[in-house]
Amino acid sequence: MSNELLSPAEMSEADRLTIAAGPADGIGLMRRAGGAVAAEVLKRYPSAKHIHVLCGPGNNGGDGYVVARILAGSGVGTSVWVSGAPRPESDAALAAAECPIKPRPLSDFDAKPGSIVIDALYGAGLSKPLSGDAAKAIDTVTALSLPVVAVDLPSGVSGISGDILGRAFRAEVTITFARKKPGHLLLPGRGQCGEIVLADIGIGDGIIAQLAVSTFENVPDLWLQEFPVPAVDAHKYKRGHVGVFSGGPSATGAARLSALAAARSGAGAVTVLSPGNAMQVNAMHLTSIMLREAGSLEEVQEFLMARHPGALVFGPGLGPKPKVGDFALQLIKALEEEARDEATANHASAMVLDADAITSLAHQPQALFEAARQPNAPALIVTPHEGEFGRLFPDIAGDKTMSKLDKARTAAARANAVIVYKGADTVIAAPDGKAAINSNGAPWLATAGSGDVLSGIIAGLLAQGMPPFEGTCAAVWLHAEAGSRFGPGLIAEDLPLALVPVLRELFDARTAAQ
């Protein structure tokens, strides 16, 4: 697998372990990295008349010196501009000594239209705002609209958080090594990277495994082995039953979107749990989705005992009212009590809290967190967008020192829940610290009801037995992939049917791997 995301510190450790294992040494890895960049540049820009290589004083700059040497040896006009000399006897100093081009100070950087820029200034190692000569170079490159190829990560982008530190290059292509970093996928840094090329420089999977990485790119390799494939003798209840709570008569659509998505994602049975005054409205719109009156906790408990659903969706369309939060807590307690009874073979093992449930629980967050820590509590999946996250976790949301990844992790640990911190760079985090960053999102998903569909997909996969973290990651990826493939004109009602071809491909991949 290559879905691990390495922090800059973990990447440095991977380099160290690779060198310690031999036979490669530091300058050997640098030559491979520079060679990979040079090959990509020559492939993409075969007619380039002149290439400017901007080198920093560290290993990123060392890669740049290798690139410049290879490009010059290939007959390309090449200039080298440096922001500082490498440390004596370092690998970067060796690379600089091998480069036949006399370097010039970055303060004198000058370029003409039509040239190419290789950004090998700082990469992912930058920890302070980029300014001075580097910032001036960015202004020059931007004014001339010069294509930029970034080595490892565009200088000015944090490899940890994706934040822009002062200023940053906007690359056409970014070439990184062994594994991506969080800064390649988190916004706004992702928008600075252009196309990302992952180059193999000899850091093997065994080395990466030694790092015990806990951050991943959310791609099918991460969870495909857990993806549900129905057994030959499966019947509808063996395929999982999902219960979705409906709002009142004027707010039933969100629940139906969630319910249909749960069914499309493979749940064998889905029931909309409706207050009495909304039964007629829901009945007019439901066919394959079952309907049951459940306006009180007692009626819900009767449903739980009769049908033993594997997952519940609570929140869409219920209204941001304190009583909704109170009901959610009562429901969690009821599920916990049912699970405590060993005679109950099946019980709702997962509960998705979305939309109005999150806002309603923000009035009593500690009660939610304590309920989630009870020994037999259902697995909770909480799916806030940025505003909802801020309401439920105001101190975490307001901490300027934390990345989105850090915030999601901290929230997941506090809530003892899987957190889906939604956005164009959705982060999924589990209470044990494992996290994934989604990378296939599309702007078409920014439409009313899209989140309700996501909640239904999550519940549908968890009801079929997927573990909470993996099932949630799969749902986020599926939701984004379906929206991305559909494209312009997408509305939430389109998403459940748009899942079908994506599900078919996953099913085929899963069965082929068995």
PDB file of N, CA, C and O in Angstrom, residues 329 332-333 336-337 340 353 365-380 382 393 396 408-419 430-433:
ATOM      1  N   LEU A 329     -29.640  11.627  23.614  1.00  0.00           N
ATOM      2  CA  LEU A 329     -29.003  11.044  24.794  1.00  0.00           C
ATOM      3  C   LEU A 329     -29.818   9.894  25.360  1.00  0.00           C
ATOM      4  O   LEU A 329     -29.260   8.864  25.775  1.00  0.00           O
ATOM      5  N   ILE A 332     -29.218   6.903  23.065  1.00  0.00           N
ATOM      6  CA  ILE A 332     -27.913   6.263  23.300  1.00  0.00           C
ATOM      7  C   ILE A 332     -27.975   5.398  24.552  1.00  0.00           C
ATOM      8  O   ILE A 332     -27.478   4.268  24.580  1.00  0.00           O
ATOM      9  N   LYS A 333     -28.617   5.923  25.598  1.00  0.00           N
ATOM     10  CA  LYS A 333     -28.746   5.155  26.839  1.00  0.00           C
ATOM     11  C   LYS A 333     -29.577   3.907  26.620  1.00  0.00           C
ATOM     12  O   LYS A 333     -29.247   2.824  27.124  1.00  0.00           O
ATOM     13  N   GLU A 336     -27.504   1.375  24.896  1.00  0.00           N
ATOM     14  CA  GLU A 336     -26.507   0.831  25.815  1.00  0.00           C
ATOM     15  C   GLU A 336     -27.134  -0.207  26.736  1.00  0.00           C
ATOM     16  O   GLU A 336     -26.560  -1.270  26.991  1.00  0.00           O
ATOM     17  N   GLU A 337     -28.327   0.078  27.215  1.00  0.00           N
ATOM     18  CA  GLU A 337     -29.013  -0.853  28.103  1.00  0.00           C
ATOM     19  C   GLU A 337     -29.396  -2.137  27.374  1.00  0.00           C
ATOM     20  O   GLU A 337     -29.306  -3.242  27.920  1.00  0.00           O
ATOM     21  N   ARG A 340     -26.383  -4.278  26.962  1.00  0.00           N
ATOM     22  CA  ARG A 340     -25.935  -4.846  28.231  1.00  0.00           C
ATOM     23  C   ARG A 340     -26.616  -6.179  28.511  1.00  0.00           C
ATOM     24  O   ARG A 340     -26.092  -7.027  29.236  1.00  0.00           O
ATOM     25  N   LEU A 353     -24.761  10.563  14.064  1.00  0.00           N
ATOM     26  CA  LEU A 353     -25.314  11.836  14.523  1.00  0.00           C
ATOM     27  C   LEU A 353     -24.927  12.915  13.525  1.00  0.00           C
ATOM     28  O   LEU A 353     -23.739  13.183  13.314  1.00  0.00           O
ATOM     29  N   PRO A 365     -22.607  19.204  25.508  1.00  0.00           N
ATOM     30  CA  PRO A 365     -21.632  18.295  24.894  1.00  0.00           C
ATOM     31  C   PRO A 365     -21.059  17.276  25.879  1.00  0.00           C
ATOM     32  O   PRO A 365     -20.805  16.137  25.502  1.00  0.00           O
ATOM     33  N   GLN A 366     -20.856  17.681  27.118  1.00  0.00           N
ATOM     34  CA  GLN A 366     -20.253  16.755  28.067  1.00  0.00           C
ATOM     35  C   GLN A 366     -21.137  15.543  28.304  1.00  0.00           C
ATOM     36  O   GLN A 366     -20.639  14.419  28.480  1.00  0.00           O
ATOM     37  N   ALA A 367     -22.441  15.756  28.282  1.00  0.00           N
ATOM     38  CA  ALA A 367     -23.359  14.630  28.449  1.00  0.00           C
ATOM     39  C   ALA A 367     -23.216  13.636  27.302  1.00  0.00           C
ATOM     40  O   ALA A 367     -23.262  12.415  27.501  1.00  0.00           O
ATOM     41  N   LEU A 368     -23.028  14.166  26.085  1.00  0.00           N
ATOM     42  CA  LEU A 368     -22.806  13.289  24.928  1.00  0.00           C
ATOM     43  C   LEU A 368     -21.509  12.513  25.091  1.00  0.00           C
ATOM     44  O   LEU A 368     -21.462  11.292  24.872  1.00  0.00           O
ATOM     45  N   PHE A 369     -20.437  13.207  25.473  1.00  0.00           N
ATOM     46  CA  PHE A 369     -19.136  12.551  25.579  1.00  0.00           C
ATOM     47  C   PHE A 369     -19.151  11.471  26.655  1.00  0.00           C
ATOM     48  O   PHE A 369     -18.544  10.401  26.491  1.00  0.00           O
ATOM     49  N   GLU A 370     -19.843  11.736  27.767  1.00  0.00           N
ATOM     50  CA  GLU A 370     -19.937  10.737  28.830  1.00  0.00           C
ATOM     51  C   GLU A 370     -20.767   9.542  28.379  1.00  0.00           C
ATOM     52  O   GLU A 370     -20.422   8.388  28.662  1.00  0.00           O
ATOM     53  N   ALA A 371     -21.854   9.800  27.653  1.00  0.00           N
ATOM     54  CA  ALA A 371     -22.680   8.697  27.156  1.00  0.00           C
ATOM     55  C   ALA A 371     -21.897   7.802  26.207  1.00  0.00           C
ATOM     56  O   ALA A 371     -22.052   6.574  26.206  1.00  0.00           O
ATOM     57  N   ALA A 372     -21.039   8.417  25.401  1.00  0.00           N
ATOM     58  CA  ALA A 372     -20.262   7.651  24.424  1.00  0.00           C
ATOM     59  C   ALA A 372     -19.213   6.766  25.078  1.00  0.00           C
ATOM     60  O   ALA A 372     -18.698   5.847  24.438  1.00  0.00           O
ATOM     61  N   ARG A 373     -18.903   7.033  26.335  1.00  0.00           N
ATOM     62  CA  ARG A 373     -17.857   6.269  27.028  1.00  0.00           C
ATOM     63  C   ARG A 373     -18.414   5.124  27.869  1.00  0.00           C
ATOM     64  O   ARG A 373     -17.645   4.392  28.506  1.00  0.00           O
ATOM     65  N   GLN A 374     -19.714   4.961  27.877  1.00  0.00           N
ATOM     66  CA  GLN A 374     -20.283   3.845  28.620  1.00  0.00           C
ATOM     67  C   GLN A 374     -19.872   2.531  27.967  1.00  0.00           C
ATOM     68  O   GLN A 374     -19.752   2.445  26.737  1.00  0.00           O
ATOM     69  N   PRO A 375     -19.653   1.483  28.751  1.00  0.00           N
ATOM     70  CA  PRO A 375     -19.071   0.230  28.216  1.00  0.00           C
ATOM     71  C   PRO A 375     -19.813  -0.363  27.027  1.00  0.00           C
ATOM     72  O   PRO A 375     -19.205  -0.931  26.131  1.00  0.00           O
ATOM     73  N   ASN A 376     -21.145  -0.257  27.003  1.00  0.00           N
ATOM     74  CA  ASN A 376     -21.922  -0.888  25.938  1.00  0.00           C
ATOM     75  C   ASN A 376     -22.583   0.119  25.007  1.00  0.00           C
ATOM     76  O   ASN A 376     -23.540  -0.209  24.312  1.00  0.00           O
ATOM     77  N   ALA A 377     -22.059   1.334  25.003  1.00  0.00           N
ATOM     78  CA  ALA A 377     -22.634   2.357  24.121  1.00  0.00           C
ATOM     79  C   ALA A 377     -22.423   1.978  22.660  1.00  0.00           C
ATOM     80  O   ALA A 377     -21.439   1.312  22.314  1.00  0.00           O
ATOM     81  N   PRO A 378     -23.336   2.378  21.786  1.00  0.00           N
ATOM     82  CA  PRO A 378     -23.127   2.119  20.359  1.00  0.00           C
ATOM     83  C   PRO A 378     -21.940   2.908  19.839  1.00  0.00           C
ATOM     84  O   PRO A 378     -21.559   3.945  20.421  1.00  0.00           O
ATOM     85  N   ALA A 379     -21.341   2.442  18.770  1.00  0.00           N
ATOM     86  CA  ALA A 379     -20.306   3.233  18.097  1.00  0.00           C
ATOM     87  C   ALA A 379     -20.965   4.495  17.551  1.00  0.00           C
ATOM     88  O   ALA A 379     -21.976   4.413  16.854  1.00  0.00           O
ATOM     89  N   LEU A 380     -20.398   5.643  17.878  1.00  0.00           N
ATOM     90  CA  LEU A 380     -20.959   6.906  17.416  1.00  0.00           C
ATOM     91  C   LEU A 380     -20.130   7.453  16.262  1.00  0.00           C
ATOM     92  O   LEU A 380     -18.892   7.450  16.310  1.00  0.00           O
ATOM     93  N   VAL A 382     -20.000  11.016  14.237  1.00  0.00           N
ATOM     94  CA  VAL A 382     -20.480  12.398  14.271  1.00  0.00           C
ATOM     95  C   VAL A 382     -19.937  13.108  13.041  1.00  0.00           C
ATOM     96  O   VAL A 382     -18.728  13.074  12.784  1.00  0.00           O
ATOM     97  N   PHE A 393     -17.400  21.667  19.431  1.00  0.00           N
ATOM     98  CA  PHE A 393     -16.034  21.689  19.979  1.00  0.00           C
ATOM     99  C   PHE A 393     -15.455  23.110  19.859  1.00  0.00           C
ATOM    100  O   PHE A 393     -14.482  23.333  19.128  1.00  0.00           O
ATOM    101  N   ILE A 396     -11.598  23.579  20.534  1.00  0.00           N
ATOM    102  CA  ILE A 396     -10.738  22.942  19.526  1.00  0.00           C
ATOM    103  C   ILE A 396     -10.793  23.721  18.225  1.00  0.00           C
ATOM    104  O   ILE A 396      -9.757  23.991  17.592  1.00  0.00           O
ATOM    105  N   ALA A 408      -9.608  17.261  14.207  1.00  0.00           N
ATOM    106  CA  ALA A 408     -10.476  16.085  14.088  1.00  0.00           C
ATOM    107  C   ALA A 408     -10.032  14.990  15.043  1.00  0.00           C
ATOM    108  O   ALA A 408     -10.861  14.338  15.700  1.00  0.00           O
ATOM    109  N   ARG A 409      -8.720  14.769  15.145  1.00  0.00           N
ATOM    110  CA  ARG A 409      -8.199  13.747  16.061  1.00  0.00           C
ATOM    111  C   ARG A 409      -8.537  14.067  17.517  1.00  0.00           C
ATOM    112  O   ARG A 409      -8.952  13.201  18.284  1.00  0.00           O
ATOM    113  N   THR A 410      -8.329  15.309  17.891  1.00  0.00           N
ATOM    114  CA  THR A 410      -8.595  15.714  19.268  1.00  0.00           C
ATOM    115  C   THR A 410     -10.072  15.570  19.594  1.00  0.00           C
ATOM    116  O   THR A 410     -10.452  15.097  20.677  1.00  0.00           O
ATOM    117  N   ALA A 411     -10.932  15.959  18.651  1.00  0.00           N
ATOM    118  CA  ALA A 411     -12.370  15.836  18.855  1.00  0.00           C
ATOM    119  C   ALA A 411     -12.786  14.375  18.968  1.00  0.00           C
ATOM    120  O   ALA A 411     -13.631  14.014  19.798  1.00  0.00           O
ATOM    121  N   ALA A 412     -12.208  13.518  18.147  1.00  0.00           N
ATOM    122  CA  ALA A 412     -12.563  12.095  18.178  1.00  0.00           C
ATOM    123  C   ALA A 412     -12.189  11.472  19.519  1.00  0.00           C
ATOM    124  O   ALA A 412     -12.949  10.665  20.076  1.00  0.00           O
ATOM    125  N   ALA A 413     -11.027  11.838  20.039  1.00  0.00           N
ATOM    126  CA  ALA A 413     -10.605  11.307  21.335  1.00  0.00           C
ATOM    127  C   ALA A 413     -11.515  11.809  22.455  1.00  0.00           C
ATOM    128  O   ALA A 413     -11.895  11.054  23.356  1.00  0.00           O
ATOM    129  N   ARG A 414     -11.887  13.086  22.392  1.00  0.00           N
ATOM    130  CA  ARG A 414     -12.750  13.647  23.434  1.00  0.00           C
ATOM    131  C   ARG A 414     -14.141  13.018  23.380  1.00  0.00           C
ATOM    132  O   ARG A 414     -14.712  12.690  24.430  1.00  0.00           O
ATOM    133  N   ALA A 415     -14.686  12.867  22.206  1.00  0.00           N
ATOM    134  CA  ALA A 415     -16.061  12.375  22.066  1.00  0.00           C
ATOM    135  C   ALA A 415     -16.157  10.860  22.059  1.00  0.00           C
ATOM    136  O   ALA A 415     -17.264  10.321  22.093  1.00  0.00           O
ATOM    137  N   ASN A 416     -15.020  10.172  22.010  1.00  0.00           N
ATOM    138  CA  ASN A 416     -15.012   8.715  21.859  1.00  0.00           C
ATOM    139  C   ASN A 416     -15.892   8.299  20.686  1.00  0.00           C
ATOM    140  O   ASN A 416     -16.710   7.376  20.770  1.00  0.00           O
ATOM    141  N   ALA A 417     -15.719   9.013  19.570  1.00  0.00           N
ATOM    142  CA  ALA A 417     -16.544   8.794  18.383  1.00  0.00           C
ATOM    143  C   ALA A 417     -15.680   8.955  17.143  1.00  0.00           C
ATOM    144  O   ALA A 417     -14.628   9.598  17.181  1.00  0.00           O
ATOM    145  N   VAL A 418     -16.134   8.360  16.051  1.00  0.00           N
ATOM    146  CA  VAL A 418     -15.534   8.656  14.758  1.00  0.00           C
ATOM    147  C   VAL A 418     -16.054  10.020  14.325  1.00  0.00           C
ATOM    148  O   VAL A 418     -17.268  10.241  14.275  1.00  0.00           O
ATOM    149  N   ILE A 419     -15.137  10.931  14.035  1.00  0.00           N
ATOM    150  CA  ILE A 419     -15.500  12.282  13.620  1.00  0.00           C
ATOM    151  C   ILE A 419     -15.273  12.411  12.116  1.00  0.00           C
ATOM    152  O   ILE A 419     -14.200  12.070  11.610  1.00  0.00           O
ATOM    153  N   ALA A 430     -10.615   8.595  14.168  1.00  0.00           N
ATOM    154  CA  ALA A 430     -11.138   7.627  15.128  1.00  0.00           C
ATOM    155  C   ALA A 430     -10.609   7.945  16.523  1.00  0.00           C
ATOM    156  O   ALA A 430      -9.580   8.606  16.670  1.00  0.00           O
ATOM    157  N   PRO A 431     -11.275   7.447  17.568  1.00  0.00           N
ATOM    158  CA  PRO A 431     -10.821   7.729  18.932  1.00  0.00           C
ATOM    159  C   PRO A 431      -9.416   7.229  19.233  1.00  0.00           C
ATOM    160  O   PRO A 431      -8.735   7.776  20.104  1.00  0.00           O
ATOM    161  N   ASP A 432      -8.958   6.190  18.528  1.00  0.00           N
ATOM    162  CA  ASP A 432      -7.621   5.645  18.792  1.00  0.00           C
ATOM    163  C   ASP A 432      -6.509   6.413  18.104  1.00  0.00           C
ATOM    164  O   ASP A 432      -5.338   6.029  18.184  1.00  0.00           O
ATOM    165  N   GLY A 433      -6.841   7.507  17.406  1.00  0.00           N
ATOM    166  CA  GLY A 433      -5.822   8.332  16.762  1.00  0.00           C
ATOM    167  C   GLY A 433      -5.661   8.093  15.278  1.00  0.00           C
ATOM    168  O   GLY A 433      -5.006   8.880  14.593  1.00  0.00           O
TER     169      GLY A 433
END
